[in-house]
mmCIF file of C-alpha atoms and ligand atoms in Angstrom:
data_model
loop_
_atom_site.group_PDB
_atom_site.id
_atom_site.type_symbol
_atom_site.label_atom_id
_atom_site.label_comp_id
_atom_site.label_asym_id
_atom_site.label_seq_id
_atom_site.Cartn_x
_atom_site.Cartn_y
_atom_site.Cartn_z
ATOM 1 C CA MET A 1351 20.802 16.123 2.426
ATOM 2 C CA SER A 1352 18.439 14.258 4.738
ATOM 3 C CA ARG A 1353 16.627 11.165 3.559
ATOM 4 C CA GLY A 1354 13.070 11.728 2.346
ATOM 5 C CA LEU A 1355 9.939 10.270 3.887
ATOM 6 C CA PHE A 1356 8.479 7.036 2.594
ATOM 7 C CA ILE A 1357 4.697 6.815 2.985
ATOM 8 C CA SER A 1358 2.547 3.895 1.855
ATOM 9 C CA PHE A 1359 -1.224 3.683 1.514
ATOM 10 C CA GLU A 1360 -2.960 0.389 2.173
ATOM 11 C CA GLY A 1361 -6.531 -0.832 2.340
ATOM 12 C CA GLY A 1362 -9.027 -3.266 0.926
ATOM 13 C CA ASP A 1363 -10.543 -2.880 -2.500
ATOM 14 C CA GLY A 1364 -12.885 0.106 -2.693
ATOM 15 C CA SER A 1365 -11.467 1.874 0.362
ATOM 16 C CA GLY A 1366 -10.825 5.023 -1.682
ATOM 17 C CA LYS A 1367 -7.094 4.604 -1.110
ATOM 18 C CA SER A 1368 -5.970 5.649 -4.587
ATOM 19 C CA THR A 1369 -8.032 8.860 -4.523
ATOM 20 C CA GLN A 1370 -6.762 9.710 -1.063
ATOM 21 C CA TYR A 1371 -3.144 9.091 -1.908
ATOM 22 C CA ARG A 1372 -3.391 11.462 -4.871
ATOM 23 C CA LEU A 1373 -5.094 14.154 -2.784
ATOM 24 C CA PHE A 1374 -2.487 13.767 -0.056
ATOM 25 C CA ALA A 1375 0.293 14.103 -2.638
ATOM 26 C CA GLU A 1376 -1.279 17.378 -3.819
ATOM 27 C CA TYR A 1377 -1.395 18.578 -0.221
ATOM 28 C CA LEU A 1378 2.278 17.718 0.389
ATOM 29 C CA SER A 1379 3.338 19.414 -2.862
ATOM 30 C CA SER A 1380 1.366 22.523 -1.902
ATOM 31 C CA ILE A 1381 3.365 22.836 1.344
ATOM 32 C CA GLY A 1382 6.697 22.405 -0.414
ATOM 33 C CA TYR A 1383 7.497 18.691 -0.392
ATOM 34 C CA ASP A 1384 9.154 17.193 -3.459
ATOM 35 C CA VAL A 1385 6.799 14.257 -3.991
ATOM 36 C CA VAL A 1386 7.205 11.097 -6.058
ATOM 37 C CA LEU A 1387 4.019 9.117 -6.692
ATOM 38 C CA THR A 1388 4.217 5.426 -7.331
ATOM 39 C CA ARG A 1389 2.235 2.222 -6.897
ATOM 40 C CA GLU A 1390 2.470 -1.520 -6.410
ATOM 41 C CA PRO A 1391 2.560 -3.776 -8.162
ATOM 42 C CA GLY A 1392 4.312 -1.418 -10.557
ATOM 43 C CA GLY A 1393 6.254 1.830 -10.469
ATOM 44 C CA THR A 1394 8.997 0.870 -12.920
ATOM 45 C CA ARG A 1395 8.896 -0.477 -16.469
ATOM 46 C CA ILE A 1396 9.767 -4.022 -15.401
ATOM 47 C CA SER A 1397 7.470 -3.962 -12.362
ATOM 48 C CA GLU A 1398 4.574 -2.740 -14.518
ATOM 49 C CA ARG A 1399 5.128 -5.679 -16.870
ATOM 50 C CA ILE A 1400 4.993 -8.056 -13.910
ATOM 51 C CA ARG A 1401 1.797 -6.249 -12.824
ATOM 52 C CA GLY A 1402 0.241 -7.083 -16.187
ATOM 53 C CA LEU A 1403 0.810 -10.784 -15.526
ATOM 54 C CA LEU A 1404 -0.410 -10.629 -11.926
ATOM 55 C CA LEU A 1405 -3.692 -8.888 -12.738
ATOM 56 C CA ASP A 1406 -4.463 -10.764 -15.961
ATOM 57 C CA PRO A 1407 -7.854 -12.551 -15.581
ATOM 58 C CA GLU A 1408 -6.563 -15.212 -18.002
ATOM 59 C CA CYS A 1409 -3.868 -16.287 -15.520
ATOM 60 C CA SER A 1410 -6.378 -17.970 -13.201
ATOM 61 C CA GLU A 1411 -4.198 -21.095 -12.792
ATOM 62 C CA MET A 1412 -1.401 -19.059 -11.151
ATOM 63 C CA ASP A 1413 -0.039 -20.849 -8.078
ATOM 64 C CA ASP A 1414 -0.096 -18.878 -4.812
ATOM 65 C CA MET A 1415 3.677 -19.140 -4.393
ATOM 66 C CA THR A 1416 4.254 -17.961 -7.972
ATOM 67 C CA GLU A 1417 2.032 -14.986 -7.204
ATOM 68 C CA ALA A 1418 3.909 -14.144 -3.985
ATOM 69 C CA LEU A 1419 7.272 -14.365 -5.751
ATOM 70 C CA LEU A 1420 6.079 -12.180 -8.626
ATOM 71 C CA PHE A 1421 4.823 -9.477 -6.249
ATOM 72 C CA ALA A 1422 8.185 -9.612 -4.474
ATOM 73 C CA ALA A 1423 10.095 -9.539 -7.769
ATOM 74 C CA ALA A 1424 8.186 -6.434 -8.880
ATOM 75 C CA ARG A 1425 8.971 -4.896 -5.464
ATOM 76 C CA ALA A 1426 12.692 -5.713 -5.639
ATOM 77 C CA GLN A 1427 12.973 -3.739 -8.879
ATOM 78 C CA HIS A 1428 10.763 -0.946 -7.533
ATOM 79 C CA VAL A 1429 12.872 -0.517 -4.378
ATOM 80 C CA ARG A 1430 16.221 -0.525 -6.157
ATOM 81 C CA GLU A 1431 15.350 1.479 -9.272
ATOM 82 C CA LEU A 1432 12.920 4.048 -7.904
ATOM 83 C CA ILE A 1433 12.189 4.172 -4.161
ATOM 84 C CA ARG A 1434 15.645 4.101 -2.589
ATOM 85 C CA PRO A 1435 17.261 6.513 -5.067
ATOM 86 C CA ALA A 1436 14.370 8.982 -4.601
ATOM 87 C CA LEU A 1437 14.600 8.809 -0.791
ATOM 88 C CA GLU A 1438 18.350 9.333 -0.975
ATOM 89 C CA GLU A 1439 17.735 12.484 -3.047
ATOM 90 C CA GLY A 1440 15.539 13.764 -0.199
ATOM 91 C CA LYS A 1441 12.252 13.206 -2.036
ATOM 92 C CA THR A 1442 9.052 12.077 -0.357
ATOM 93 C CA VAL A 1443 7.816 8.826 -1.871
ATOM 94 C CA LEU A 1444 4.118 7.959 -1.740
ATOM 95 C CA SER A 1445 3.205 4.446 -2.781
ATOM 96 C CA ASP A 1446 -0.305 3.181 -3.482
ATOM 97 C CA ARG A 1447 0.197 -0.201 -1.728
ATOM 98 C CA PHE A 1448 3.509 -1.682 -0.626
ATOM 99 C CA VAL A 1449 4.777 -4.753 1.239
ATOM 100 C CA ASP A 1450 1.881 -4.880 3.721
ATOM 101 C CA SER A 1451 -0.373 -5.898 0.823
ATOM 102 C CA SER A 1452 1.795 -8.989 0.381
ATOM 103 C CA TYR A 1453 1.744 -9.752 4.116
ATOM 104 C CA VAL A 1454 -2.063 -9.603 4.014
ATOM 105 C CA TYR A 1455 -3.070 -11.003 0.595
ATOM 106 C CA GLN A 1456 -0.368 -13.625 0.090
ATOM 107 C CA GLY A 1457 0.607 -14.258 3.732
ATOM 108 C CA MET A 1458 -2.646 -14.163 5.657
ATOM 109 C CA VAL A 1459 -5.374 -14.670 3.046
ATOM 110 C CA ARG A 1460 -3.665 -17.180 0.750
ATOM 111 C CA GLY A 1461 -2.026 -18.713 3.817
ATOM 112 C CA LEU A 1462 1.644 -18.536 2.829
ATOM 113 C CA ASN A 1463 2.356 -17.006 6.232
ATOM 114 C CA GLU A 1464 6.003 -16.550 7.248
ATOM 115 C CA SER A 1465 7.433 -17.414 3.826
ATOM 116 C CA VAL A 1466 6.094 -14.059 2.589
ATOM 117 C CA TYR A 1467 8.224 -12.261 5.169
ATOM 118 C CA VAL A 1468 11.288 -14.249 4.118
ATOM 119 C CA ILE A 1469 10.801 -13.579 0.392
ATOM 120 C CA ASN A 1470 10.170 -9.907 1.011
ATOM 121 C CA ASP A 1471 13.215 -9.447 3.222
ATOM 122 C CA TYR A 1472 15.211 -10.003 0.046
ATOM 123 C CA ALA A 1473 12.967 -7.736 -2.018
ATOM 124 C CA LEU A 1474 13.001 -4.864 0.488
ATOM 125 C CA ASP A 1475 16.712 -4.846 1.198
ATOM 126 C CA GLY A 1476 16.177 -2.765 4.351
ATOM 127 C CA VAL A 1477 13.763 -0.221 2.845
ATOM 128 C CA ALA A 1478 10.589 0.256 4.926
ATOM 129 C CA PRO A 1479 7.825 2.870 5.043
ATOM 130 C CA ASP A 1480 8.057 5.568 7.723
ATOM 131 C CA ILE A 1481 4.271 5.859 7.743
ATOM 132 C CA THR A 1482 1.609 3.479 6.464
ATOM 133 C CA PHE A 1483 -1.898 4.871 6.183
ATOM 134 C CA LEU A 1484 -4.489 2.121 6.451
ATOM 135 C CA LEU A 1485 -7.794 3.177 4.918
ATOM 136 C CA ASP A 1486 -10.128 1.044 6.932
ATOM 137 C CA ILE A 1487 -13.577 0.239 5.543
ATOM 138 C CA SER A 1488 -16.078 -2.575 6.058
ATOM 139 C CA PRO A 1489 -15.738 -5.214 3.304
ATOM 140 C CA ALA A 1490 -19.375 -4.862 2.205
ATOM 141 C CA LYS A 1491 -19.081 -1.102 1.756
ATOM 142 C CA GLY A 1492 -15.717 -1.359 -0.012
ATOM 143 C CA ARG A 1493 -17.080 -3.907 -2.398
ATOM 144 C CA SER A 1494 -20.189 -1.970 -3.282
ATOM 145 C CA ARG A 1495 -18.044 1.111 -4.026
ATOM 146 C CA ASN A 1496 -15.865 -0.942 -6.361
ATOM 147 C CA ARG A 1497 -18.781 -2.523 -8.182
ATOM 148 C CA SER A 1498 -20.262 0.853 -8.956
ATOM 149 C CA GLU A 1499 -16.919 1.692 -10.605
ATOM 150 C CA GLY A 1500 -17.175 -1.492 -12.731
ATOM 151 C CA LYS A 1501 -13.753 -2.828 -11.638
ATOM 152 C CA ASP A 1502 -13.268 -6.515 -12.316
ATOM 153 C CA ASP A 1503 -9.681 -7.768 -12.591
ATOM 154 C CA ARG A 1504 -8.369 -11.184 -11.541
ATOM 155 C CA LEU A 1505 -7.824 -10.357 -7.880
ATOM 156 C CA GLU A 1506 -11.122 -8.514 -7.524
ATOM 157 C CA GLN A 1507 -13.225 -11.481 -8.691
ATOM 158 C CA GLN A 1508 -13.236 -12.818 -5.157
ATOM 159 C CA SER A 1509 -15.909 -13.564 -2.592
ATOM 160 C CA LEU A 1510 -17.031 -11.326 0.239
ATOM 161 C CA ASP A 1511 -15.344 -13.774 2.608
ATOM 162 C CA PHE A 1512 -12.024 -12.983 0.911
ATOM 163 C CA HIS A 1513 -12.612 -9.265 1.376
ATOM 164 C CA ARG A 1514 -13.410 -9.833 5.039
ATOM 165 C CA LYS A 1515 -10.117 -11.685 5.517
ATOM 166 C CA VAL A 1516 -8.266 -8.804 3.830
ATOM 167 C CA CYS A 1517 -9.885 -6.293 6.158
ATOM 168 C CA ASP A 1518 -9.105 -8.375 9.281
ATOM 169 C CA GLY A 1519 -5.564 -8.963 8.015
ATOM 170 C CA PHE A 1520 -4.817 -5.259 7.651
ATOM 171 C CA ARG A 1521 -6.266 -4.544 11.090
ATOM 172 C CA ALA A 1522 -4.027 -7.237 12.606
ATOM 173 C CA LEU A 1523 -0.966 -5.792 10.828
ATOM 174 C CA SER A 1524 -1.764 -2.298 12.065
ATOM 175 C CA GLU A 1525 -1.422 -3.670 15.599
ATOM 176 C CA LYS A 1526 1.725 -5.637 14.818
ATOM 177 C CA PHE A 1527 3.417 -2.590 13.255
ATOM 178 C CA SER A 1528 1.733 0.047 15.399
ATOM 179 C CA ASP A 1529 4.853 2.253 15.293
ATOM 180 C CA ARG A 1530 4.312 3.096 11.622
ATOM 181 C CA PHE A 1531 0.606 2.367 10.943
ATOM 182 C CA ILE A 1532 -1.949 5.178 11.061
ATOM 183 C CA VAL A 1533 -5.473 3.766 10.791
ATOM 184 C CA ILE A 1534 -8.002 6.039 9.087
ATOM 185 C CA ASP A 1535 -11.765 5.476 9.106
ATOM 186 C CA ALA A 1536 -12.453 5.520 5.356
ATOM 187 C CA SER A 1537 -16.248 5.440 5.536
ATOM 188 C CA GLY A 1538 -16.682 9.241 5.364
ATOM 189 C CA THR A 1539 -16.732 11.569 2.376
ATOM 190 C CA VAL A 1540 -13.597 12.149 0.299
ATOM 191 C CA LYS A 1541 -13.068 15.485 2.059
ATOM 192 C CA GLU A 1542 -13.593 14.118 5.564
ATOM 193 C CA VAL A 1543 -11.123 11.293 4.987
ATOM 194 C CA HIS A 1544 -8.569 13.637 3.402
ATOM 195 C CA ASP A 1545 -8.781 16.108 6.288
ATOM 196 C CA GLU A 1546 -8.269 13.280 8.773
ATOM 197 C CA ILE A 1547 -5.174 12.043 6.902
ATOM 198 C CA VAL A 1548 -3.678 15.554 6.928
ATOM 199 C CA ARG A 1549 -4.469 15.994 10.623
ATOM 200 C CA ARG A 1550 -2.905 12.665 11.606
ATOM 201 C CA PHE A 1551 0.145 13.304 9.417
ATOM 202 C CA ASN A 1552 0.796 16.675 11.038
ATOM 203 C CA GLU A 1553 0.383 15.084 14.457
ATOM 204 C CA TRP A 1554 2.930 12.383 13.492
ATOM 205 C CA MET A 1555 5.420 15.011 12.211
ATOM 206 C CA ALA A 1556 5.060 17.078 15.393
ATOM 207 C CA GLU A 1557 5.735 13.979 17.516
ATOM 208 C CA ARG A 1558 8.744 13.067 15.399
ATOM 209 C CA ASP A 1559 10.178 16.573 15.627
ATOM 210 C CA ALA A 1560 9.608 16.621 19.399
ATOM 211 C CA GLY A 1561 11.500 13.315 19.620
ATOM 212 C CA LYS A 1562 14.455 14.810 17.758
ATOM 213 C CA GLN A 1563 14.833 17.741 20.147
HETATM 214 P P1 LIG B 2573 -5.110 -2.559 -8.155
HETATM 215 O O1 LIG B 2573 -5.972 -2.480 -9.361
HETATM 216 O O2 LIG B 2573 -3.930 -1.656 -8.058
HETATM 217 O O3 LIG B 2573 -6.067 -2.491 -6.900
HETATM 218 P P2 LIG B 2573 -6.324 -1.419 -5.798
HETATM 219 O O4 LIG B 2573 -6.973 -0.264 -6.497
HETATM 220 O O5 LIG B 2573 -7.224 -2.154 -4.867
HETATM 221 O O6 LIG B 2573 -4.986 -1.092 -5.181
HETATM 222 O O7 LIG B 2573 -4.660 -4.065 -8.000
HETATM 223 C C1 LIG B 2573 -3.757 -4.476 -7.082
HETATM 224 C C2 LIG B 2573 -4.221 -5.820 -6.557
HETATM 225 O O8 LIG B 2573 -3.078 -6.573 -6.177
HETATM 226 C C3 LIG B 2573 -5.096 -5.680 -5.315
HETATM 227 O O9 LIG B 2573 -6.200 -6.585 -5.390
HETATM 228 C C4 LIG B 2573 -4.187 -6.128 -4.188
HETATM 229 C C5 LIG B 2573 -3.217 -7.047 -4.852
HETATM 230 N N1 LIG B 2573 -1.867 -7.103 -4.234
HETATM 231 C C6 LIG B 2573 -1.441 -8.274 -3.642
HETATM 232 O O10 LIG B 2573 -2.182 -9.268 -3.581
HETATM 233 N N2 LIG B 2573 -0.182 -8.309 -3.100
HETATM 234 C C7 LIG B 2573 0.676 -7.254 -3.154
HETATM 235 O O11 LIG B 2573 1.823 -7.329 -2.652
HETATM 236 C C8 LIG B 2573 0.220 -6.049 -3.790
HETATM 237 C C9 LIG B 2573 1.121 -4.851 -3.867
HETATM 238 C C10 LIG B 2573 -1.054 -6.011 -4.317
#
């Protein structure tokens, strides 16, 4: 059996990423893919417990390195318990956020830089997304979308400047890892963005299949 596809969705807060990843999963299921939906931080019992700690507004004294290690710890469990076994069974795994969030939030925004790559090399153990969809949206628009949803956890209580750094960080990563990143303009309607994701995915699959011939 051939290994399944691993697809991650990334983007700043309020980019509509979670809605789009669910819609895309429905699309893939409708055309016959065996899809596993998961998210980070989370995806397994242990990783979800670590998530609780990471997003707890009462943990405001958490050190940046502690935070980076906890995200990586949640990921190590996620990769070994859920992602790799599913891929080996030929399933398509869709994750709402993955390691690129650590490269951006902990590495570039918090300033831990290269140490985040080192920590995550251990967590990933060779597992990497085949495709990463970046839902790109201006920080001001993303933030206003989130506010109207009343979201307010520890990591979302941050300034607009923080959101701008996140946005710039993801754009920089999409250039660094241009082989797997697909950047989607997320400012349109839910349907417009979904259609664009499907179009770009089919384009990517056609190119991959052409490369195999
Ligand atoms: P979540 O409520 O899932 O936010 P979103 O809907 O924006 O995905 O919270 C996840 C938060 O954790 C989000 O602010 C990004 C942050 N995060 C990191 O800082 N590093 C990471 O490695 C991951 C996976 C998430």
